[in-house]
Amino acid sequence: GVASVAVGHPLDTVKTRLQAGQGYGNTLKCFLTVYRNESVTGFFKGMSFPMATTGIYSSVVFGVFSGTQRFLSQLRHGDAAVAPSLADMTVASTVAGFVSVAIGTPVDLVKIRLQMQTQPYIKANIELKPTAPGSPVYRGAGHCFWTILQKEGIAGLYRGTVAMLLRDVPGYCVYFIPYAMFCDWATPAGCDSPSPFSVWLAGGVAGAISWGLCTPMDVVKSRIQADGVYLNHYKGTLDCILQSYQNEGLKVFFRGLTVNTVRGFPTSAALFLGYELSLKAMKRGQTETNP
């Protein structure tokens, strides 16, 4: 989890600005604007909270996915070690998606609020909030978390949950299943497990596919969670979809598609490789301790 955040956060910042911000144009212009206005540190805004919590988040999501697969294999075949079917992987991915939303929504909310608080806003709307646009509202991840909790309550921390469910539940299905399929395809006959390079490649391809396909709902989620730094535009997921479509057309739901897909490869490659290598190291350690 830490590996994926470290690799992908700068691109995540660009993706969020493109989806929920104003005046950034295309991906290259967004890169240059962030760098010119905020220097290199601008790309790492909101990174501390995901970095601090991603170990728990990734552990639970991967643990739920693999645990659900083993449970279903035990239930259906009487042996947890039996290779899961496509249906089993789909169910496990769906369960992992629900769990990821329960844990990850507050983390994503804080990250996006910190990424977006220097976003320029229309002058006519400044009067709606006392804080001047472009001025930091939050002093850091902890201050952001407690400010949202105090002003909006627990419900405020779970702003964007419906959009995140609509993104992550199908998203994990097209994340874990392609990964497993590519790993099986890349594993030579007679080998128990894929090589590190195969894991890296399969994880990267699965991540690119998943993030690319989930971009439309990712745009909606980003807009809902960014909403509220200065202004409140959206009443909910459907309202966000309708307003975005009416104001900017169908193309708005594909904002950040390129950077989302590109970012999906290195972040997921790092995530799956770190996961598989960590498991191998722990299993090796257990074997040496208990031969």
Tab-separated table of C-alpha atoms in Angstrom:
chain	number	residue	atom	x	y	z
A	1	GLY	CA	0.000	0.000	0.000
A	2	VAL	CA	2.761	2.419	0.916
A	3	ALA	CA	4.535	1.576	-2.331
A	4	SER	CA	1.453	2.416	-4.394
A	5	VAL	CA	0.913	5.785	-2.671
A	6	ALA	CA	4.562	6.773	-3.030
A	7	VAL	CA	4.560	5.936	-6.736
A	8	GLY	CA	1.169	7.316	-7.712
A	9	HIS	CA	0.294	10.347	-5.567
A	10	PRO	CA	1.680	13.094	-7.873
A	11	LEU	CA	-0.403	11.732	-10.762
A	12	ASP	CA	-3.370	11.370	-8.410
A	13	THR	CA	-3.147	15.085	-7.609
A	14	VAL	CA	-3.186	15.952	-11.315
A	15	LYS	CA	-6.103	13.589	-11.877
A	16	THR	CA	-8.122	15.161	-9.049
A	17	ARG	CA	-7.435	18.719	-10.251
A	18	LEU	CA	-8.539	17.809	-13.773
A	19	GLN	CA	-11.735	16.135	-12.570
A	20	ALA	CA	-12.896	18.560	-9.884
A	21	GLY	CA	-11.013	21.781	-10.637
A	22	GLN	CA	-11.388	24.674	-13.046
A	23	GLY	CA	-9.076	26.168	-15.636
A	24	TYR	CA	-6.542	23.338	-15.927
A	25	GLY	CA	-7.291	22.331	-19.513
A	26	ASN	CA	-5.445	19.180	-20.551
A	27	THR	CA	-3.074	16.969	-18.564
A	28	LEU	CA	0.127	18.768	-19.607
A	29	LYS	CA	-1.329	22.194	-18.822
A	30	CYS	CA	-2.433	20.898	-15.418
A	31	PHE	CA	1.086	19.633	-14.658
A	32	LEU	CA	2.611	22.959	-15.627
A	33	THR	CA	0.002	25.009	-13.725
A	34	VAL	CA	0.478	23.059	-10.506
A	35	TYR	CA	4.254	23.261	-10.790
A	36	ARG	CA	4.265	26.979	-11.640
A	37	ASN	CA	1.867	27.946	-8.839
A	38	GLU	CA	2.825	25.498	-6.106
A	39	SER	CA	6.237	24.033	-7.123
A	40	VAL	CA	7.013	20.326	-6.710
A	41	THR	CA	5.374	20.178	-3.281
A	42	GLY	CA	2.000	20.891	-4.899
A	43	PHE	CA	1.971	17.372	-6.362
A	44	PHE	CA	2.275	15.829	-2.900
A	45	LYS	CA	-0.583	17.665	-1.180
A	46	GLY	CA	-2.812	15.339	0.826
A	47	MET	CA	-0.268	12.502	0.729
A	48	SER	CA	0.355	12.128	4.466
A	49	PHE	CA	-3.062	10.759	5.428
A	50	PRO	CA	-3.196	8.040	2.709
A	51	MET	CA	0.426	7.156	3.479
A	52	ALA	CA	-0.351	6.777	7.192
A	53	THR	CA	-3.495	4.697	6.671
A	54	THR	CA	-2.822	2.752	3.482
A	55	GLY	CA	-1.151	-0.138	5.297
A	56	ILE	CA	-4.364	-0.907	7.172
A	57	TYR	CA	-6.535	-0.196	4.139
A	58	SER	CA	-4.586	-2.417	1.724
A	59	SER	CA	-4.148	-5.183	4.297
A	60	VAL	CA	-7.881	-5.357	4.966
A	61	VAL	CA	-8.918	-5.186	1.301
A	62	PHE	CA	-6.445	-7.844	0.137
A	63	GLY	CA	-7.146	-9.941	3.230
A	64	VAL	CA	-10.919	-9.813	2.659
A	65	PHE	CA	-10.478	-10.706	-1.022
A	66	SER	CA	-8.244	-13.721	-0.398
A	67	GLY	CA	-10.165	-14.767	2.735
A	68	THR	CA	-13.491	-14.689	0.883
A	69	GLN	CA	-12.010	-16.784	-1.915
A	70	ARG	CA	-10.770	-19.393	0.577
A	71	PHE	CA	-14.140	-19.426	2.365
A	72	LEU	CA	-16.017	-19.995	-0.896
A	73	SER	CA	-13.611	-22.760	-1.972
A	74	GLN	CA	-14.065	-24.453	1.396
A	75	LEU	CA	-17.846	-24.078	1.161
A	76	ARG	CA	-18.141	-25.350	-2.407
A	77	HIS	CA	-15.357	-27.932	-2.598
A	78	GLY	CA	-14.492	-28.755	1.007
A	79	ASP	CA	-10.929	-27.509	0.486
A	80	ALA	CA	-9.842	-23.886	0.916
A	81	ALA	CA	-6.781	-24.507	-1.273
A	82	VAL	CA	-8.836	-25.262	-4.400
A	83	ALA	CA	-8.351	-22.646	-7.112
A	84	PRO	CA	-11.312	-20.230	-7.068
A	85	SER	CA	-13.725	-20.088	-9.981
A	86	LEU	CA	-14.591	-16.913	-11.873
A	87	ALA	CA	-17.818	-16.650	-9.857
A	88	ASP	CA	-15.869	-16.988	-6.601
A	89	MET	CA	-13.450	-14.233	-7.646
A	90	THR	CA	-16.358	-11.989	-8.626
A	91	VAL	CA	-18.033	-12.431	-5.233
A	92	ALA	CA	-14.717	-11.904	-3.411
A	93	SER	CA	-14.004	-8.756	-5.448
A	94	THR	CA	-17.476	-7.385	-4.694
A	95	VAL	CA	-17.075	-7.972	-0.950
A	96	ALA	CA	-13.618	-6.345	-1.061
A	97	GLY	CA	-15.161	-3.344	-2.845
A	98	PHE	CA	-17.746	-2.810	-0.108
A	99	VAL	CA	-15.107	-3.119	2.616
A	100	SER	CA	-12.764	-0.728	0.797
A	101	VAL	CA	-15.464	1.960	0.723
A	102	ALA	CA	-16.175	1.578	4.442
A	103	ILE	CA	-12.507	2.143	5.252
A	104	GLY	CA	-11.362	4.327	2.376
A	105	THR	CA	-14.045	7.016	2.030
A	106	PRO	CA	-12.765	9.259	4.876
A	107	VAL	CA	-9.179	8.812	3.625
A	108	ASP	CA	-10.117	9.809	0.075
A	109	LEU	CA	-12.176	12.739	1.363
A	110	VAL	CA	-9.291	14.213	3.384
A	111	LYS	CA	-6.853	13.630	0.518
A	112	ILE	CA	-9.072	15.363	-2.023
A	113	ARG	CA	-9.901	18.299	0.276
A	114	LEU	CA	-6.168	18.931	0.796
A	115	GLN	CA	-5.442	18.546	-2.919
A	116	MET	CA	-8.179	20.991	-3.884
A	117	GLN	CA	-7.954	23.752	-1.274
A	118	THR	CA	-5.723	25.959	-3.422
A	119	GLN	CA	-8.047	25.552	-6.409
A	120	PRO	CA	-9.113	28.950	-7.836
A	121	TYR	CA	-12.832	29.687	-7.678
A	122	ILE	CA	-15.095	32.178	-9.425
A	123	LYS	CA	-15.002	35.559	-7.687
A	124	ALA	CA	-18.788	35.904	-7.735
A	125	ASN	CA	-19.053	32.909	-5.416
A	126	ILE	CA	-16.527	34.071	-2.819
A	127	GLU	CA	-19.215	35.667	-0.639
A	128	LEU	CA	-20.819	32.300	0.013
A	129	LYS	CA	-17.956	31.338	2.310
A	130	PRO	CA	-15.765	33.559	4.501
A	131	THR	CA	-12.552	31.825	3.461
A	132	ALA	CA	-10.993	33.423	0.397
A	133	PRO	CA	-10.468	30.989	-2.484
A	134	GLY	CA	-6.841	30.103	-3.011
A	135	SER	CA	-6.125	30.433	0.709
A	136	PRO	CA	-5.571	27.171	2.609
A	137	VAL	CA	-8.570	26.121	4.681
A	138	TYR	CA	-6.851	23.168	6.334
A	139	ARG	CA	-3.453	23.178	8.027
A	140	GLY	CA	-2.850	19.500	7.422
A	141	ALA	CA	-4.445	16.041	7.338
A	142	GLY	CA	-5.295	15.946	11.051
A	143	HIS	CA	-6.782	19.447	11.028
A	144	CYS	CA	-8.797	18.610	7.909
A	145	PHE	CA	-10.170	15.401	9.450
A	146	TRP	CA	-11.233	17.064	12.712
A	147	THR	CA	-12.654	20.132	10.959
A	148	ILE	CA	-14.907	17.973	8.779
A	149	LEU	CA	-15.900	15.855	11.783
A	150	GLN	CA	-16.775	18.898	13.903
A	151	LYS	CA	-18.687	20.772	11.177
A	152	GLU	CA	-20.339	17.910	9.309
A	153	GLY	CA	-20.236	14.957	11.709
A	154	ILE	CA	-19.625	11.309	10.805
A	155	ALA	CA	-21.866	11.709	7.740
A	156	GLY	CA	-19.518	14.433	6.494
A	157	LEU	CA	-16.552	12.055	6.602
A	158	TYR	CA	-18.506	9.656	4.385
A	159	ARG	CA	-19.428	12.235	1.786
A	160	GLY	CA	-19.346	10.582	-1.642
A	161	THR	CA	-19.962	7.051	-0.333
A	162	VAL	CA	-22.564	6.182	-2.997
A	163	ALA	CA	-20.303	7.360	-5.821
A	164	MET	CA	-17.389	5.474	-4.298
A	165	LEU	CA	-19.478	2.282	-4.084
A	166	LEU	CA	-20.462	2.661	-7.736
A	167	ARG	CA	-16.772	3.083	-8.567
A	168	ASP	CA	-15.118	0.494	-6.321
A	169	VAL	CA	-17.490	-2.489	-6.378
A	170	PRO	CA	-17.271	-2.991	-10.169
A	171	GLY	CA	-13.763	-1.523	-10.087
A	172	TYR	CA	-12.370	-4.289	-7.907
A	173	CYS	CA	-14.007	-6.906	-10.146
A	174	VAL	CA	-12.050	-5.582	-13.140
A	175	TYR	CA	-8.986	-5.264	-10.896
A	176	PHE	CA	-8.526	-8.611	-9.162
A	177	ILE	CA	-9.945	-10.836	-11.916
A	178	PRO	CA	-7.688	-9.575	-14.759
A	179	TYR	CA	-4.740	-9.728	-12.351
A	180	ALA	CA	-5.419	-13.390	-11.554
A	181	MET	CA	-5.955	-14.222	-15.227
A	182	PHE	CA	-2.742	-12.499	-16.356
A	183	CYS	CA	-0.760	-14.185	-13.556
A	184	ASP	CA	-2.089	-17.621	-14.564
A	185	TRP	CA	-1.260	-16.909	-18.193
A	186	ALA	CA	2.274	-15.727	-17.350
A	187	THR	CA	3.109	-18.617	-15.004
A	188	PRO	CA	5.019	-21.400	-16.803
A	189	ALA	CA	3.736	-24.959	-16.472
A	190	GLY	CA	5.153	-26.673	-13.417
A	191	CYS	CA	5.722	-23.450	-11.466
A	192	ASP	CA	3.792	-22.786	-8.273
A	193	SER	CA	3.801	-19.014	-8.576
A	194	PRO	CA	4.478	-16.286	-11.158
A	195	SER	CA	7.819	-14.500	-11.325
A	196	PRO	CA	8.177	-11.028	-9.772
A	197	PHE	CA	8.212	-9.502	-13.255
A	198	SER	CA	4.974	-11.317	-14.161
A	199	VAL	CA	3.357	-10.059	-10.946
A	200	TRP	CA	4.527	-6.515	-11.685
A	201	LEU	CA	3.240	-6.659	-15.272
A	202	ALA	CA	-0.088	-8.315	-14.392
A	203	GLY	CA	-0.704	-5.843	-11.572
A	204	GLY	CA	0.090	-2.897	-13.822
A	205	VAL	CA	-2.180	-4.044	-16.640
A	206	ALA	CA	-5.024	-4.808	-14.199
A	207	GLY	CA	-4.645	-1.375	-12.628
A	208	ALA	CA	-4.684	0.416	-15.981
A	209	ILE	CA	-7.827	-1.470	-17.039
A	210	SER	CA	-9.628	-0.891	-13.739
A	211	TRP	CA	-8.844	2.821	-13.379
A	212	GLY	CA	-9.585	3.486	-17.035
A	213	LEU	CA	-13.023	1.872	-16.880
A	214	CYS	CA	-13.882	3.506	-13.551
A	215	THR	CA	-12.989	7.061	-14.617
A	216	PRO	CA	-16.594	8.318	-15.120
A	217	MET	CA	-17.648	7.468	-11.569
A	218	ASP	CA	-14.245	8.571	-10.261
A	219	VAL	CA	-14.985	12.023	-11.702
A	220	VAL	CA	-18.317	12.133	-9.845
A	221	LYS	CA	-16.717	10.971	-6.586
A	222	SER	CA	-13.927	13.545	-6.836
A	223	ARG	CA	-16.391	16.378	-7.476
A	224	ILE	CA	-18.639	15.429	-4.567
A	225	GLN	CA	-15.748	15.088	-2.131
A	226	ALA	CA	-14.025	18.284	-3.305
A	227	ASP	CA	-17.326	20.109	-2.905
A	228	GLY	CA	-17.443	21.902	0.421
A	229	VAL	CA	-13.939	23.327	0.666
A	230	TYR	CA	-15.407	26.756	-0.142
A	231	LEU	CA	-18.800	26.132	-1.729
A	232	ASN	CA	-21.531	23.489	-1.766
A	233	HIS	CA	-22.778	22.715	-5.257
A	234	TYR	CA	-24.093	19.157	-5.117
A	235	LYS	CA	-26.901	17.561	-3.117
A	236	GLY	CA	-25.805	14.018	-3.905
A	237	THR	CA	-24.492	11.609	-6.528
A	238	LEU	CA	-27.393	11.950	-8.968
A	239	ASP	CA	-27.406	15.742	-8.644
A	240	CYS	CA	-23.673	15.824	-9.348
A	241	ILE	CA	-24.112	13.652	-12.447
A	242	LEU	CA	-26.959	15.807	-13.778
A	243	GLN	CA	-25.276	19.160	-13.066
A	244	SER	CA	-21.976	18.011	-14.558
A	245	TYR	CA	-23.702	16.723	-17.698
A	246	GLN	CA	-25.883	19.822	-18.134
A	247	ASN	CA	-22.966	22.220	-17.689
A	248	GLU	CA	-20.178	20.397	-19.522
A	249	GLY	CA	-21.679	17.574	-21.544
A	250	LEU	CA	-20.803	13.890	-21.701
A	251	LYS	CA	-17.073	14.561	-22.052
A	252	VAL	CA	-16.864	15.731	-18.435
A	253	PHE	CA	-17.085	12.109	-17.239
A	254	PHE	CA	-13.872	11.268	-19.066
A	255	ARG	CA	-11.782	14.011	-17.487
A	256	GLY	CA	-8.490	12.604	-16.314
A	257	LEU	CA	-8.963	9.359	-18.288
A	258	THR	CA	-5.425	9.400	-19.668
A	259	VAL	CA	-3.687	10.222	-16.411
A	260	ASN	CA	-5.957	7.775	-14.541
A	261	THR	CA	-5.012	4.934	-16.884
A	262	VAL	CA	-1.313	5.837	-16.905
A	263	ARG	CA	-1.276	6.212	-13.122
A	264	GLY	CA	-3.085	2.894	-12.700
A	265	PHE	CA	-0.148	0.937	-14.104
A	266	PRO	CA	2.738	1.921	-11.756
A	267	THR	CA	0.573	2.197	-8.619
A	268	SER	CA	-1.022	-1.226	-9.075
A	269	ALA	CA	2.217	-2.816	-10.252
A	270	ALA	CA	3.910	-1.590	-7.067
A	271	LEU	CA	0.939	-2.646	-4.924
A	272	PHE	CA	0.684	-6.223	-6.203
A	273	LEU	CA	4.447	-6.721	-6.306
A	274	GLY	CA	4.787	-5.477	-2.730
A	275	TYR	CA	1.914	-7.747	-1.670
A	276	GLU	CA	3.266	-10.893	-3.305
A	277	LEU	CA	6.867	-10.341	-2.197
A	278	SER	CA	5.745	-9.618	1.366
A	279	LEU	CA	3.733	-12.852	1.448
A	280	LYS	CA	6.675	-14.862	0.112
A	281	ALA	CA	9.035	-13.328	2.673
A	282	MET	CA	6.665	-14.108	5.553
A	283	LYS	CA	6.069	-17.673	4.356
A	284	ARG	CA	9.828	-18.165	4.015
A	285	GLY	CA	10.309	-16.854	7.534
A	286	GLN	CA	7.652	-19.223	8.906
A	287	THR	CA	9.267	-22.167	7.116
A	288	GLU	CA	12.677	-21.353	8.577
A	289	THR	CA	11.213	-20.906	12.051
A	290	ASN	CA	9.049	-24.047	11.893
A	291	PRO	CA	10.762	-26.468	9.480
